[in-house]
PDB file of C-alpha atoms in Angstrom:
ATOM      1  CA  UNK A   1      14.915   3.460   2.391  1.00  0.00           C
ATOM      2  CA  UNK A   2      18.626   4.254   2.194  1.00  0.00           C
ATOM      3  CA  UNK A   3      18.980   3.622   5.946  1.00  0.00           C
ATOM      4  CA  UNK A   4      17.496   0.157   5.464  1.00  0.00           C
ATOM      5  CA  UNK A   5      19.293  -0.894   2.298  1.00  0.00           C
ATOM      6  CA  UNK A   6      22.638   0.976   2.390  1.00  0.00           C
ATOM      7  CA  UNK A   7      22.976   0.742  -1.387  1.00  0.00           C
ATOM      8  CA  UNK A   8      22.711   4.249  -2.815  1.00  0.00           C
ATOM      9  CA  UNK A   9      23.728   2.920  -6.256  1.00  0.00           C
ATOM     10  CA  UNK A  10      20.710   0.600  -6.403  1.00  0.00           C
ATOM     11  CA  UNK A  11      17.595   2.785  -6.185  1.00  0.00           C
ATOM     12  CA  UNK A  12      15.539   0.746  -8.624  1.00  0.00           C
ATOM     13  CA  UNK A  13      14.118  -1.762  -6.140  1.00  0.00           C
ATOM     14  CA  UNK A  14      10.368  -2.254  -6.313  1.00  0.00           C
ATOM     15  CA  UNK A  15       8.899  -1.003  -3.027  1.00  0.00           C
ATOM     16  CA  UNK A  16       6.405  -3.451  -1.538  1.00  0.00           C
ATOM     17  CA  UNK A  17       4.188  -2.985   1.505  1.00  0.00           C
ATOM     18  CA  UNK A  18       3.184  -6.194   3.267  1.00  0.00           C
ATOM     19  CA  UNK A  19       0.257  -5.797   5.681  1.00  0.00           C
ATOM     20  CA  UNK A  20      -0.096  -8.719   8.095  1.00  0.00           C
ATOM     21  CA  UNK A  21      -3.402  -9.159   9.915  1.00  0.00           C
ATOM     22  CA  UNK A  22      -2.673 -10.852  13.249  1.00  0.00           C
ATOM     23  CA  UNK A  23      -6.213 -11.013  14.666  1.00  0.00           C
ATOM     24  CA  UNK A  24      -6.765 -14.451  16.138  1.00  0.00           C
ATOM     25  CA  UNK A  25      -3.033 -15.192  16.210  1.00  0.00           C
ATOM     26  CA  UNK A  26      -2.484 -17.552  19.058  1.00  0.00           C
ATOM     27  CA  UNK A  27      -3.193 -20.864  20.679  1.00  0.00           C
ATOM     28  CA  UNK A  28      -6.699 -21.424  21.986  1.00  0.00           C
ATOM     29  CA  UNK A  29      -7.238 -18.552  24.427  1.00  0.00           C
ATOM     30  CA  UNK A  30      -3.546 -17.578  24.518  1.00  0.00           C
ATOM     31  CA  UNK A  31      -2.680 -14.666  22.250  1.00  0.00           C
ATOM     32  CA  UNK A  32       0.560 -15.093  20.317  1.00  0.00           C
ATOM     33  CA  UNK A  33       2.092 -11.972  21.845  1.00  0.00           C
ATOM     34  CA  UNK A  34       1.718 -13.443  25.359  1.00  0.00           C
ATOM     35  CA  UNK A  35       4.198 -16.209  24.489  1.00  0.00           C
ATOM     36  CA  UNK A  36       7.931 -16.087  23.779  1.00  0.00           C
ATOM     37  CA  UNK A  37       9.021 -15.802  20.141  1.00  0.00           C
ATOM     38  CA  UNK A  38      11.003 -18.673  18.606  1.00  0.00           C
ATOM     39  CA  UNK A  39      14.791 -18.351  18.517  1.00  0.00           C
ATOM     40  CA  UNK A  40      15.640 -16.463  15.301  1.00  0.00           C
ATOM     41  CA  UNK A  41      17.527 -18.458  12.680  1.00  0.00           C
ATOM     42  CA  UNK A  42      17.971 -21.377  15.076  1.00  0.00           C
ATOM     43  CA  UNK A  43      19.664 -24.472  13.730  1.00  0.00           C
ATOM     44  CA  UNK A  44      18.455 -26.975  16.316  1.00  0.00           C
ATOM     45  CA  UNK A  45      15.366 -29.044  15.571  1.00  0.00           C
ATOM     46  CA  UNK A  46      12.147 -27.810  17.104  1.00  0.00           C
ATOM     47  CA  UNK A  47       9.539 -29.937  18.779  1.00  0.00           C
ATOM     48  CA  UNK A  48       6.654 -30.732  16.470  1.00  0.00           C
ATOM     49  CA  UNK A  49       3.811 -28.218  16.730  1.00  0.00           C
ATOM     50  CA  UNK A  50       0.824 -28.464  14.444  1.00  0.00           C
ATOM     51  CA  UNK A  51       0.118 -25.499  12.197  1.00  0.00           C
ATOM     52  CA  UNK A  52      -3.356 -25.256  13.720  1.00  0.00           C
ATOM     53  CA  UNK A  53      -1.962 -24.793  17.228  1.00  0.00           C
ATOM     54  CA  UNK A  54       0.323 -21.815  16.732  1.00  0.00           C
ATOM     55  CA  UNK A  55       0.570 -18.733  14.580  1.00  0.00           C
ATOM     56  CA  UNK A  56       4.279 -18.218  15.312  1.00  0.00           C
ATOM     57  CA  UNK A  57       5.325 -20.763  12.684  1.00  0.00           C
ATOM     58  CA  UNK A  58       3.145 -19.047  10.079  1.00  0.00           C
ATOM     59  CA  UNK A  59       4.514 -15.628  10.974  1.00  0.00           C
ATOM     60  CA  UNK A  60       8.084 -16.921  10.922  1.00  0.00           C
ATOM     61  CA  UNK A  61       7.613 -18.545   7.511  1.00  0.00           C
ATOM     62  CA  UNK A  62       6.029 -15.372   6.089  1.00  0.00           C
ATOM     63  CA  UNK A  63       8.913 -13.240   7.345  1.00  0.00           C
ATOM     64  CA  UNK A  64      11.469 -15.696   5.921  1.00  0.00           C
ATOM     65  CA  UNK A  65       9.754 -15.532   2.530  1.00  0.00           C
ATOM     66  CA  UNK A  66       9.723 -11.724   2.595  1.00  0.00           C
ATOM     67  CA  UNK A  67      13.414 -11.708   3.575  1.00  0.00           C
ATOM     68  CA  UNK A  68      14.216 -14.068   0.695  1.00  0.00           C
ATOM     69  CA  UNK A  69      12.508 -11.642  -1.702  1.00  0.00           C
ATOM     70  CA  UNK A  70      14.631  -8.778  -0.343  1.00  0.00           C
ATOM     71  CA  UNK A  71      17.758 -10.929  -0.767  1.00  0.00           C
ATOM     72  CA  UNK A  72      17.188 -10.919  -4.529  1.00  0.00           C
ATOM     73  CA  UNK A  73      17.920  -7.192  -4.566  1.00  0.00           C
ATOM     74  CA  UNK A  74      14.761  -6.564  -6.568  1.00  0.00           C
ATOM     75  CA  UNK A  75      12.362  -5.453  -3.838  1.00  0.00           C
ATOM     76  CA  UNK A  76      12.465  -3.165  -0.825  1.00  0.00           C
ATOM     77  CA  UNK A  77       9.967  -4.381   1.743  1.00  0.00           C
ATOM     78  CA  UNK A  78       8.099  -2.670   4.549  1.00  0.00           C
ATOM     79  CA  UNK A  79       6.079  -4.986   6.806  1.00  0.00           C
ATOM     80  CA  UNK A  80       3.119  -3.535   8.673  1.00  0.00           C
ATOM     81  CA  UNK A  81       1.965  -5.867  11.429  1.00  0.00           C
ATOM     82  CA  UNK A  82      -1.606  -5.047  12.421  1.00  0.00           C
ATOM     83  CA  UNK A  83      -2.350  -5.746  16.091  1.00  0.00           C
ATOM     84  CA  UNK A  84      -5.285  -4.983  18.380  1.00  0.00           C
ATOM     85  CA  UNK A  85      -3.163  -3.899  21.346  1.00  0.00           C
ATOM     86  CA  UNK A  86       0.489  -2.922  21.876  1.00  0.00           C
ATOM     87  CA  UNK A  87       2.797  -5.949  21.811  1.00  0.00           C
ATOM     88  CA  UNK A  88       5.974  -6.678  23.823  1.00  0.00           C
ATOM     89  CA  UNK A  89       9.191  -5.288  22.371  1.00  0.00           C
ATOM     90  CA  UNK A  90      10.737  -8.755  22.260  1.00  0.00           C
ATOM     91  CA  UNK A  91       8.338  -9.614  19.429  1.00  0.00           C
ATOM     92  CA  UNK A  92       9.210  -6.444  17.509  1.00  0.00           C
ATOM     93  CA  UNK A  93      12.921  -7.241  17.923  1.00  0.00           C
ATOM     94  CA  UNK A  94      12.317 -10.822  16.788  1.00  0.00           C
ATOM     95  CA  UNK A  95      10.381  -9.788  13.668  1.00  0.00           C
ATOM     96  CA  UNK A  96      13.064  -7.217  12.822  1.00  0.00           C
ATOM     97  CA  UNK A  97      15.789  -9.858  13.230  1.00  0.00           C
ATOM     98  CA  UNK A  98      13.958 -12.154  10.794  1.00  0.00           C
ATOM     99  CA  UNK A  99      14.400  -9.576   7.992  1.00  0.00           C
ATOM    100  CA  UNK A 100      18.179  -8.925   7.726  1.00  0.00           C
ATOM    101  CA  UNK A 101      18.072  -8.665   3.917  1.00  0.00           C
ATOM    102  CA  UNK A 102      15.282  -6.096   4.199  1.00  0.00           C
ATOM    103  CA  UNK A 103      17.251  -3.863   6.556  1.00  0.00           C
ATOM    104  CA  UNK A 104      16.466  -5.580   9.846  1.00  0.00           C
ATOM    105  CA  UNK A 105      19.217  -6.182  12.353  1.00  0.00           C
ATOM    106  CA  UNK A 106      20.123  -9.815  13.009  1.00  0.00           C
ATOM    107  CA  UNK A 107      20.659  -8.985  16.675  1.00  0.00           C
ATOM    108  CA  UNK A 108      19.986  -5.281  17.126  1.00  0.00           C
ATOM    109  CA  UNK A 109      21.055  -4.983  20.748  1.00  0.00           C
ATOM    110  CA  UNK A 110      24.532  -6.579  20.678  1.00  0.00           C
ATOM    111  CA  UNK A 111      26.668  -3.852  19.087  1.00  0.00           C
ATOM    112  CA  UNK A 112      29.076  -2.182  21.491  1.00  0.00           C
ATOM    113  CA  UNK A 113      27.733   1.091  22.823  1.00  0.00           C
ATOM    114  CA  UNK A 114      24.261   0.534  21.359  1.00  0.00           C
ATOM    115  CA  UNK A 115      22.624  -1.462  24.135  1.00  0.00           C
ATOM    116  CA  UNK A 116      20.219   1.382  24.928  1.00  0.00           C
ATOM    117  CA  UNK A 117      18.946   1.797  21.356  1.00  0.00           C
ATOM    118  CA  UNK A 118      15.406   0.559  20.946  1.00  0.00           C
ATOM    119  CA  UNK A 119      14.046  -0.800  17.663  1.00  0.00           C
ATOM    120  CA  UNK A 120      11.534   2.035  17.424  1.00  0.00           C
ATOM    121  CA  UNK A 121      14.405   4.563  17.531  1.00  0.00           C
ATOM    122  CA  UNK A 122      16.137   3.329  14.372  1.00  0.00           C
ATOM    123  CA  UNK A 123      15.146   2.390  10.859  1.00  0.00           C
ATOM    124  CA  UNK A 124      13.358  -0.953  10.703  1.00  0.00           C
ATOM    125  CA  UNK A 125      11.430  -2.732   7.948  1.00  0.00           C
ATOM    126  CA  UNK A 126       8.829  -3.714  10.589  1.00  0.00           C
ATOM    127  CA  UNK A 127       6.107  -1.316  11.628  1.00  0.00           C
ATOM    128  CA  UNK A 128       3.678  -2.458  14.305  1.00  0.00           C
ATOM    129  CA  UNK A 129       0.303  -0.742  13.873  1.00  0.00           C
ATOM    130  CA  UNK A 130      -2.098  -0.786  16.824  1.00  0.00           C
ATOM    131  CA  UNK A 131      -5.502  -0.574  15.156  1.00  0.00           C
ATOM    132  CA  UNK A 132      -7.782  -0.436  18.193  1.00  0.00           C
ATOM    133  CA  UNK A 133      -8.193   1.652  21.301  1.00  0.00           C
ATOM    134  CA  UNK A 134      -9.546   0.761  24.746  1.00  0.00           C
ATOM    135  CA  UNK A 135     -13.156   1.057  23.566  1.00  0.00           C
ATOM    136  CA  UNK A 136     -12.722  -1.055  20.415  1.00  0.00           C
ATOM    137  CA  UNK A 137     -10.266  -3.728  21.666  1.00  0.00           C
ATOM    138  CA  UNK A 138     -12.968  -6.360  22.270  1.00  0.00           C
ATOM    139  CA  UNK A 139     -14.438  -5.848  18.800  1.00  0.00           C
ATOM    140  CA  UNK A 140     -10.947  -5.991  17.292  1.00  0.00           C
ATOM    141  CA  UNK A 141     -10.293  -9.437  18.830  1.00  0.00           C
ATOM    142  CA  UNK A 142     -13.605 -10.757  17.471  1.00  0.00           C
ATOM    143  CA  UNK A 143     -12.713 -12.655  14.287  1.00  0.00           C
ATOM    144  CA  UNK A 144     -16.216 -12.295  12.843  1.00  0.00           C
ATOM    145  CA  UNK A 145     -16.542  -8.532  13.381  1.00  0.00           C
ATOM    146  CA  UNK A 146     -14.569  -7.476  10.290  1.00  0.00           C
ATOM    147  CA  UNK A 147     -12.959  -4.725  12.371  1.00  0.00           C
ATOM    148  CA  UNK A 148      -9.348  -5.504  11.441  1.00  0.00           C
ATOM    149  CA  UNK A 149     -10.153  -5.997   7.772  1.00  0.00           C
ATOM    150  CA  UNK A 150     -11.761  -2.546   7.661  1.00  0.00           C
ATOM    151  CA  UNK A 151      -8.769  -0.979   9.436  1.00  0.00           C
ATOM    152  CA  UNK A 152      -6.388  -2.707   6.999  1.00  0.00           C
ATOM    153  CA  UNK A 153      -8.312  -1.341   4.040  1.00  0.00           C
ATOM    154  CA  UNK A 154      -8.288   2.146   5.551  1.00  0.00           C
ATOM    155  CA  UNK A 155      -4.525   2.044   6.196  1.00  0.00           C
ATOM    156  CA  UNK A 156      -3.557   0.548   2.847  1.00  0.00           C
ATOM    157  CA  UNK A 157      -5.712   3.000   0.918  1.00  0.00           C
ATOM    158  CA  UNK A 158      -4.491   6.042   2.850  1.00  0.00           C
TER     159      UNK A 158
END
């Protein structure tokens, strides 16, 4: 926690675990992780995309709300993102960059001499949890199976 918050004088933050279920995240048959993430903290207007068509806007809004809670100085957040299969590192970097007040790095790869550091080799408020294996991946992607909900319960209770 100290690596994320750098405020050894303020140890009285309420620690909160956010578990995000991403089963079904995507557009039609395209899984969210197969697309490019939005530009973090971009100022330019975006083309209109309906909330029903993409999960990226929901995920972005959730991360912004969590970051705003961290900005109050009252909570320390850890975000567990539950996925069925490993996701591209660009998404992990993007989620981390959306949580600068929670200890994420606004642009983790731009510091001089740190270009080779990967997000999973440093403290990050984002933890990607792969809940399925090769045998259970199809069941995991099935929204009606209850697979991910059971895995979330198991992880949160453990």
